[in-house]
Short mmCIF file of C-alpha atoms in Angstrom, two decimals:
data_model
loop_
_atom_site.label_atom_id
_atom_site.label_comp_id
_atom_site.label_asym_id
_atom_site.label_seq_id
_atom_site.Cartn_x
_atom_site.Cartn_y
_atom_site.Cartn_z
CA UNK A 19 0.00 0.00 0.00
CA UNK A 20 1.55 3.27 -0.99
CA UNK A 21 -0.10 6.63 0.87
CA UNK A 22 0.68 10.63 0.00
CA UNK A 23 2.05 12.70 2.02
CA UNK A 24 -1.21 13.94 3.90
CA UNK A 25 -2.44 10.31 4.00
CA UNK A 26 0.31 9.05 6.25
CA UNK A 27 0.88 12.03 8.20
CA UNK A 28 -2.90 11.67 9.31
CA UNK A 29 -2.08 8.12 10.12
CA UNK A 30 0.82 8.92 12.16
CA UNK A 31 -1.39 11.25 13.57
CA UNK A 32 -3.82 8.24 14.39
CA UNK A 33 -1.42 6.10 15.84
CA UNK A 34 0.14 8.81 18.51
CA UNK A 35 -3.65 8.59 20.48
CA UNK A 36 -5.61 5.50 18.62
CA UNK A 37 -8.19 7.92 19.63
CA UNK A 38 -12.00 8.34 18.11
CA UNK A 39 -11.52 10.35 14.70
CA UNK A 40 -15.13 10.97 13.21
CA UNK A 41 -16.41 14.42 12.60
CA UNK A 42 -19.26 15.74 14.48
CA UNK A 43 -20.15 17.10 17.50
CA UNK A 44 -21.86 14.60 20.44
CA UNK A 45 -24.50 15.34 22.57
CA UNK A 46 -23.68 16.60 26.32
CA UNK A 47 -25.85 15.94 28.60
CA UNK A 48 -25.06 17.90 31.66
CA UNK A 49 -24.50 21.46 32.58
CA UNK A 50 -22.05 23.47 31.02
CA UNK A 51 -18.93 24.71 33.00
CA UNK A 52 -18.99 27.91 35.17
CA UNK A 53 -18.96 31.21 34.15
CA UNK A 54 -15.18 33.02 33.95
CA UNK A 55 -14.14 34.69 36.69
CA UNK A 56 -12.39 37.87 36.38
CA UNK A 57 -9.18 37.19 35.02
CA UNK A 58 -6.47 35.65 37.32
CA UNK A 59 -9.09 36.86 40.28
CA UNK A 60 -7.97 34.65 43.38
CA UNK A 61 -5.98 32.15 41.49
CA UNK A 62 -4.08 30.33 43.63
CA UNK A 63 -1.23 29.55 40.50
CA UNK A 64 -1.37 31.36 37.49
CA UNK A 65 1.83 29.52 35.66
CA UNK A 66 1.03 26.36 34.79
CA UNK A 67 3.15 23.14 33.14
CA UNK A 68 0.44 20.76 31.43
CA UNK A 69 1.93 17.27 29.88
CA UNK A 70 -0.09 16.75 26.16
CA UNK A 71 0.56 13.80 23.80
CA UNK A 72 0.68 14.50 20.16
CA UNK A 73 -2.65 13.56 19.24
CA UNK A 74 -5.91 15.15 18.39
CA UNK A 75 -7.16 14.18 21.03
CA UNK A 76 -5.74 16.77 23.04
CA UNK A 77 -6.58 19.90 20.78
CA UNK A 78 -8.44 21.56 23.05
CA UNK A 79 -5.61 22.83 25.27
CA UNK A 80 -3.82 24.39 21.97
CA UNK A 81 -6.97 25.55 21.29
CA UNK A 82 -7.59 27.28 24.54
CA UNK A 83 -3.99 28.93 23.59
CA UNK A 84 -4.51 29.62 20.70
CA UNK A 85 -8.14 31.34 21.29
CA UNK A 86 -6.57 33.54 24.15
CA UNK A 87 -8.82 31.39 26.77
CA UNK A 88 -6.98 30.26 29.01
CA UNK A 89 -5.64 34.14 29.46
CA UNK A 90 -9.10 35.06 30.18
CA UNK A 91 -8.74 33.08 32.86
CA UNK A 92 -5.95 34.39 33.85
CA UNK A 93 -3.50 31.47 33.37
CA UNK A 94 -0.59 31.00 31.55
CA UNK A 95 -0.45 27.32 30.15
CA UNK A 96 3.22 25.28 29.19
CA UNK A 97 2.65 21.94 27.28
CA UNK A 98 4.84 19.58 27.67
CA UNK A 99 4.52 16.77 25.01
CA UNK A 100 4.96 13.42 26.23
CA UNK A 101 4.44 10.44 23.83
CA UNK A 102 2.42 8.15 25.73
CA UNK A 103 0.26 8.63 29.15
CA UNK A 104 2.14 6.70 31.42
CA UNK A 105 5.38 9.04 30.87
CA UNK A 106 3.57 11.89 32.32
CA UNK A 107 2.20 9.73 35.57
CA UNK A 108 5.50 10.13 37.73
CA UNK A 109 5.89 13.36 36.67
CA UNK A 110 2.55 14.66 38.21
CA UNK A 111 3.12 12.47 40.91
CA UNK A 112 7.21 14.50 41.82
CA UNK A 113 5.37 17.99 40.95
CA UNK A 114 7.55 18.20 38.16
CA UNK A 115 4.07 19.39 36.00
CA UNK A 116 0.54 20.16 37.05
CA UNK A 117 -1.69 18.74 35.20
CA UNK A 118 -1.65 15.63 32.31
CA UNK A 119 -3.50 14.69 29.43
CA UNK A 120 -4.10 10.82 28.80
CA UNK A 121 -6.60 7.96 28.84
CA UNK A 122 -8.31 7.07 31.52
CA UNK A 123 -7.15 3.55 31.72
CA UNK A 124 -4.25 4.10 32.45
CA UNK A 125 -5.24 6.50 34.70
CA UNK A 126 -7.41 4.56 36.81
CA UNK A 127 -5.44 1.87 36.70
CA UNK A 128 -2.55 4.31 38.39
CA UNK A 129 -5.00 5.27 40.84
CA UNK A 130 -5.95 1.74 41.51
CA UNK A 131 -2.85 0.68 42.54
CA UNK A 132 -1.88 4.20 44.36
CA UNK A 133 0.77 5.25 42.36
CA UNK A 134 -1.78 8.63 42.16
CA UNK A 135 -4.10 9.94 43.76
CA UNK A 136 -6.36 11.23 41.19
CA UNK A 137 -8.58 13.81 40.37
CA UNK A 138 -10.81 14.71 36.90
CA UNK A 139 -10.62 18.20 35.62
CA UNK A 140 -12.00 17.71 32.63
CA UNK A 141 -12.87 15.38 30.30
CA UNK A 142 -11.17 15.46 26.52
CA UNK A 143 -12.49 13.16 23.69
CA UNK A 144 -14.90 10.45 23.36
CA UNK A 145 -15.13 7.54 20.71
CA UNK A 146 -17.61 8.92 17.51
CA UNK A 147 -19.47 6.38 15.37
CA UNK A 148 -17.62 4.40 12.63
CA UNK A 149 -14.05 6.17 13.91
CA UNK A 150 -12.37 2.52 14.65
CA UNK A 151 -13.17 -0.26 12.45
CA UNK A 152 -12.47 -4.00 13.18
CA UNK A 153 -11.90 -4.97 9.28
CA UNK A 154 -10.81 -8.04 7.38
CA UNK A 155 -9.10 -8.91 4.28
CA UNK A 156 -10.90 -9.68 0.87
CA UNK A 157 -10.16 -12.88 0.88
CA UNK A 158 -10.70 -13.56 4.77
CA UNK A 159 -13.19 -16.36 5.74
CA UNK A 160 -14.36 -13.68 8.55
CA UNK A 161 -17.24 -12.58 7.21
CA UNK A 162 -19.36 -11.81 10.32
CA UNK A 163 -18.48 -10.91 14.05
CA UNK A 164 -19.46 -14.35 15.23
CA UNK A 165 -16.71 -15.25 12.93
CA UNK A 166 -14.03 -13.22 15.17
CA UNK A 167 -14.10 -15.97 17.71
CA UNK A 168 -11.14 -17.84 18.36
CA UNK A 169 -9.56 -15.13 16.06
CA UNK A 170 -6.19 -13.36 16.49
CA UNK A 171 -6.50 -9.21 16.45
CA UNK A 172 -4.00 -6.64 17.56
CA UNK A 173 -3.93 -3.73 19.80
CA UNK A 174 -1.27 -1.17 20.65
CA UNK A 175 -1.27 -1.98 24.13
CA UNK A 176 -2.35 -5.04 25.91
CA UNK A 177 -5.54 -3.91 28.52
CA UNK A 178 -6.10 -0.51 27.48
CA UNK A 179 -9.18 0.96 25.82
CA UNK A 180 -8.95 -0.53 22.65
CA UNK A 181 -9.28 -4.19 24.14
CA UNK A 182 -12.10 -2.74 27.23
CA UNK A 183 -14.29 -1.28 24.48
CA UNK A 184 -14.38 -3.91 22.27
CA UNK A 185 -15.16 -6.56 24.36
CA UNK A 186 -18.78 -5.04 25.49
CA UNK A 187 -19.48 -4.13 21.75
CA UNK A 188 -18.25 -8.15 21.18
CA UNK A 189 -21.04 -9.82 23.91
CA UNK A 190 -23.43 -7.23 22.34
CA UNK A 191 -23.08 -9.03 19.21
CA UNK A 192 -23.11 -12.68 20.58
CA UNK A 193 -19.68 -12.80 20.39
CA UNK A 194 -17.91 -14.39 22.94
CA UNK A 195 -14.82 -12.12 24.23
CA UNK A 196 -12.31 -15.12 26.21
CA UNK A 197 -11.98 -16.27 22.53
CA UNK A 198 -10.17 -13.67 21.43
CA UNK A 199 -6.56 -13.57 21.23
CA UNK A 200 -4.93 -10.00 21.89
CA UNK A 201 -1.76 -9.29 20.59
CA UNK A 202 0.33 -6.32 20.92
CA UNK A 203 1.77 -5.18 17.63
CA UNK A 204 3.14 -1.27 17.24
CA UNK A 205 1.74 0.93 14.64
CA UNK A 206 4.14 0.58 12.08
CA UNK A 207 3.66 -3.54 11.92
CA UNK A 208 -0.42 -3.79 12.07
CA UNK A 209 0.19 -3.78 8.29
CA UNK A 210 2.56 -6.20 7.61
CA UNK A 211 1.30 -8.79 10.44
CA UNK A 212 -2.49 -8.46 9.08
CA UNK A 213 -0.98 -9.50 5.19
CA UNK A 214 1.36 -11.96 6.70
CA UNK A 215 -0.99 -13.82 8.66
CA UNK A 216 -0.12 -12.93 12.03
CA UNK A 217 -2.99 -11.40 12.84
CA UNK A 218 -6.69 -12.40 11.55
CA UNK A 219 -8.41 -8.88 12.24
CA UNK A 220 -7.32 -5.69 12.06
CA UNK A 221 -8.29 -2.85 14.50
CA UNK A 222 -7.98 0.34 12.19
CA UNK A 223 -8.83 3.83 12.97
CA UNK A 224 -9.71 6.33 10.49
CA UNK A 225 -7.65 7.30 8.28
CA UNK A 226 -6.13 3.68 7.89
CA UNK A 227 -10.36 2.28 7.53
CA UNK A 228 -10.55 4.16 4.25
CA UNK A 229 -7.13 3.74 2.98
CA UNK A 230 -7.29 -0.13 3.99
CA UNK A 231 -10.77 0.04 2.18
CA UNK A 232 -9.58 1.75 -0.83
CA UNK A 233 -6.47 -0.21 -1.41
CA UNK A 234 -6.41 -3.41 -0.05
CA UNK A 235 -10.55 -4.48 -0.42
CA UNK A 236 -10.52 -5.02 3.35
CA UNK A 237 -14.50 -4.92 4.77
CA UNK A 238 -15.80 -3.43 7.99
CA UNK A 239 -16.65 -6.34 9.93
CA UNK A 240 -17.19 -4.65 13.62
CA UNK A 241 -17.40 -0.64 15.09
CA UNK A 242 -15.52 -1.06 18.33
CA UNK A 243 -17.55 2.57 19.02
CA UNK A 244 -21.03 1.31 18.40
CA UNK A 245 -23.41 0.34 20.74
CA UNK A 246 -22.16 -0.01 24.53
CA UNK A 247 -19.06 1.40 23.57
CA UNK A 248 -21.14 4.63 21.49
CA UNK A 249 -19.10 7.83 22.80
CA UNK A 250 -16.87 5.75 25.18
CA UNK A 251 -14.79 7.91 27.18
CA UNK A 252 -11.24 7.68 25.74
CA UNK A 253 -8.89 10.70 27.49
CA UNK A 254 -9.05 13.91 30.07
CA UNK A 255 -7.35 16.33 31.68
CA UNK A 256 -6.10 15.31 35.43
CA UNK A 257 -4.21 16.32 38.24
CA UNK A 258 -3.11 14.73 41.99
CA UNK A 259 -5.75 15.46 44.51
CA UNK A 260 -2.93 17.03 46.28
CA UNK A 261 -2.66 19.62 43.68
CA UNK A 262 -6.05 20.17 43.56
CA UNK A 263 -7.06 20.48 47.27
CA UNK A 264 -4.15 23.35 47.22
CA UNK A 265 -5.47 24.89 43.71
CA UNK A 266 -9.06 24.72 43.70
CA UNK A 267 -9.49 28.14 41.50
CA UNK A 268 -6.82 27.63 39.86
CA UNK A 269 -8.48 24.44 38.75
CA UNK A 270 -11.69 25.65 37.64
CA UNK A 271 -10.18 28.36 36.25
CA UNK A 272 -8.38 25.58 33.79
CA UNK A 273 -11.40 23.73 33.40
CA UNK A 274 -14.03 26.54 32.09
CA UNK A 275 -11.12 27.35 29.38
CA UNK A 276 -10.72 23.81 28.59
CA UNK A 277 -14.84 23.40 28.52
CA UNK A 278 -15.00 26.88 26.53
CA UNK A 279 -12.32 25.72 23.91
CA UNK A 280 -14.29 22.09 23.39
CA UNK A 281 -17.89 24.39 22.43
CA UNK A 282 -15.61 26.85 20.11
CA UNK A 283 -14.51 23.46 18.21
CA UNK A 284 -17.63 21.67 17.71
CA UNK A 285 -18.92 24.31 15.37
CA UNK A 286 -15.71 25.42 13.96
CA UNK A 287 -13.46 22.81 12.49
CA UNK A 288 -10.96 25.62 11.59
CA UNK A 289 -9.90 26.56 15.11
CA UNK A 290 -8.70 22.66 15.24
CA UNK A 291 -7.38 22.60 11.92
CA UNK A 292 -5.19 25.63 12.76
CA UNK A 293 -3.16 24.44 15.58
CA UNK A 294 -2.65 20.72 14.89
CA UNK A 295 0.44 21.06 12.76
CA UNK A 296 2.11 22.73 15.97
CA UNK A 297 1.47 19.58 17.66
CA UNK A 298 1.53 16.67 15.41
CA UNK A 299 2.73 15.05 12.34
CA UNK A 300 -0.94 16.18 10.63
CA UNK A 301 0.48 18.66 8.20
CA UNK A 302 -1.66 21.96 7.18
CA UNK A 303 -2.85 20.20 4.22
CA UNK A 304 -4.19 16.99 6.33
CA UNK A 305 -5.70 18.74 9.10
CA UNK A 306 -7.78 20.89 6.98
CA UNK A 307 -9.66 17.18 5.99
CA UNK A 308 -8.88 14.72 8.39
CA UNK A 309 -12.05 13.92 11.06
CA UNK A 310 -11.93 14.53 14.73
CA UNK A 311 -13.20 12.84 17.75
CA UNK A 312 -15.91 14.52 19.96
CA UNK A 313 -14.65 16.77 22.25
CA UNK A 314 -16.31 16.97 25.67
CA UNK A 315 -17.78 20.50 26.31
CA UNK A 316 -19.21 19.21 29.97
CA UNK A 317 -18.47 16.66 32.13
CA UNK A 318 -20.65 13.68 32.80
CA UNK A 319 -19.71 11.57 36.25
CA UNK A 320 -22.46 8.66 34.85
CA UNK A 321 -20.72 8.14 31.60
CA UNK A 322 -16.96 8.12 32.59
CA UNK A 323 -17.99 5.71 35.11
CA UNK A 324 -18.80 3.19 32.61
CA UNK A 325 -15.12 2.92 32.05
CA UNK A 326 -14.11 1.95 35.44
CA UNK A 327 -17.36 -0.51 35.52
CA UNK A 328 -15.84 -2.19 32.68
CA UNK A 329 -12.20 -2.48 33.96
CA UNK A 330 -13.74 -3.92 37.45
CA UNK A 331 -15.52 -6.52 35.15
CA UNK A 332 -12.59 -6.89 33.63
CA UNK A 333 -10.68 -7.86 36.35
CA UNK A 334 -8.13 -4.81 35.73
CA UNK A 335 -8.65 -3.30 39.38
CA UNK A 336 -8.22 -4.35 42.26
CA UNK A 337 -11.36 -2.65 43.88
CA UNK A 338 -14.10 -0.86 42.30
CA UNK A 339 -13.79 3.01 41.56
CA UNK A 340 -16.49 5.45 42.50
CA UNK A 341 -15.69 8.19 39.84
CA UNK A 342 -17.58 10.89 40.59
CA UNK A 343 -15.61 10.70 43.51
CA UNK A 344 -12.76 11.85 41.75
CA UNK A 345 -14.59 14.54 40.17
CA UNK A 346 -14.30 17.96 41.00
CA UNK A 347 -17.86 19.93 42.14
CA UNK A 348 -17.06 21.91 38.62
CA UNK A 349 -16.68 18.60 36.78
CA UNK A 350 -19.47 16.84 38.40
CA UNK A 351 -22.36 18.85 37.89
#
């Protein structure tokens, strides 16, 4: 398979986050965030260092930049760019930043096993219809998702959202889950390992589904997003409790600008366009095209518990988590 330019920098793009990449704008279901405060008014911490990954996923805090928001709120916001969530972890746990972007997994999963002591300020993208595809090859005897069991597919990392997701959308289909075989196979060899066999299944996001459509025959067999799984909770904004019982303005203050940059994006497409070549391998040419997940514009406590639910069925924790909990009174509603 040979790809442009745009068409594999939006794939590297992809494969930074493996997050939902479908364009349009979700439905929120609880209040919106505070109004502003007067700028910097009773801000406990003004400077702060946030750790990002390189995904679109975590737009919203360029966008917040780039919009002037978070200076309305009188903060001035650092990025630092990690390349995968579990970098960032020890770093908010030393103080060395204040806040981290990453997927709540691995977040919970930290928390779980008190490496952090967690707390939500925001929520960051969701899973949109058809933006992950479990596809197979033209000439595949998988024809049907009954025909995935016993079947080999990858994932970037073993018990992480990719594998949690799937496996409700999986029983929802009669399909049973302990059939499936999991293997971990990096970005650059799902290709190679689906054509050679190693794997039966592929689990694409956009824009590999279309190219893999386009140029290989593959078919859709499965949307890991659909059902159960429809506008799964995939990554958010955090801090340490500590930081947070010492910051609470501060923290609502980064919230609201986080919240106000998610509504600016759902009707403007531009405003994301703009900043993700500062951020990513999406050049200007990609990111004027390529499809986004849905950015959270409110918090919901009901729906991001549905994530921890599903890693205490799961067996991934060792005692069930009461998210709201973790939740802010901004956050929660």
């Amino acid at each position: 398979m040979r790809l442009g330019r745009s068409a594999r920098a939006a794939i590297i793009g992809f494969a930074l986050t493996l997050g939902a990449v479908a364009c349009s704008t979700g439905t929120e279901t609880t209040a919106s965030a505070p109004p502003s405060a007067s700028a910097g008014g009773g801000l406990e911490k003004t400077k702060l260092k946030v750790a990002t990954l390189p995904a679109i996923d975590s737009a919203a805090i360029y966008v917040a930049i780039d919009q002037g928001l978070f200076k309305q709120e009188g903060l001035d916001v650092t990025p630092e760019v990690v390349q995968a969530a579990p970098e960032a972890i020890p770093m908010l746990v030393k103080g060395e930043i204040d806040a981290m972007f990453g997927n709540y997994v691995s977040m919970f999963a930290a928390h779980d096993k008190q490496a952090l002591k967690l707390r939500i300020l925001a929520e960051g993208s969701r899973a949109a219809p058809d933006s992950l595809s479990i596809m197979a090859l033209p000439t595949s005897p998988i024809k049907t998702p009954k025909d995935l069991e016993g079947k080999t597919i990858n994932v970037n990392v073993l018990h992480n959202f990719q594998e949690l997701a799937l496996t409700q959308v999986l029983k929802a289909n009669n399909v049973d889950p302990a059939t499936i075989k999991y293997v971990q196979v990096t970005f650059q060899n799902i290709m190679p390992s689906w054509k050679g066999g190693q794997i039966d299944a592929a689990y694409l996001g956009e824009p590999m589904v279309t190219a893999a459509t386009s140029t290989m025959g593959a078919r859709k067999i499965l949307d890991p997003a659909s059902g159960p799984a429809a506008e799964f909770p995939i990554s958010g904004y955090v801090s340490s409790q500590e930081w947070y019982d010492k910051n609470p303005k501060t923290a609502a203050a980064f919230q609201r600008a986080i919240h106000n940059a998610a509504k600016l994006m759902e009707n403007n497409r531009e405003v994301v366009a703009k900043v993700l070549p500062n951020f990513t391998q999406i050049d200007a040419a990609t990111a004027a095209t390529v499809t986004f997940p849905y950015f959270s514009s409110s918090d919901n406590p009901v729906r991001l518990q549905r994530v921890a639910d599903w890693m205490w069925e799961a067996k991934w924790l060792s005692k069930q988590i009461d998210v709201k909990s973790l939740m802010s009174p901004t956050t929660s509603g």
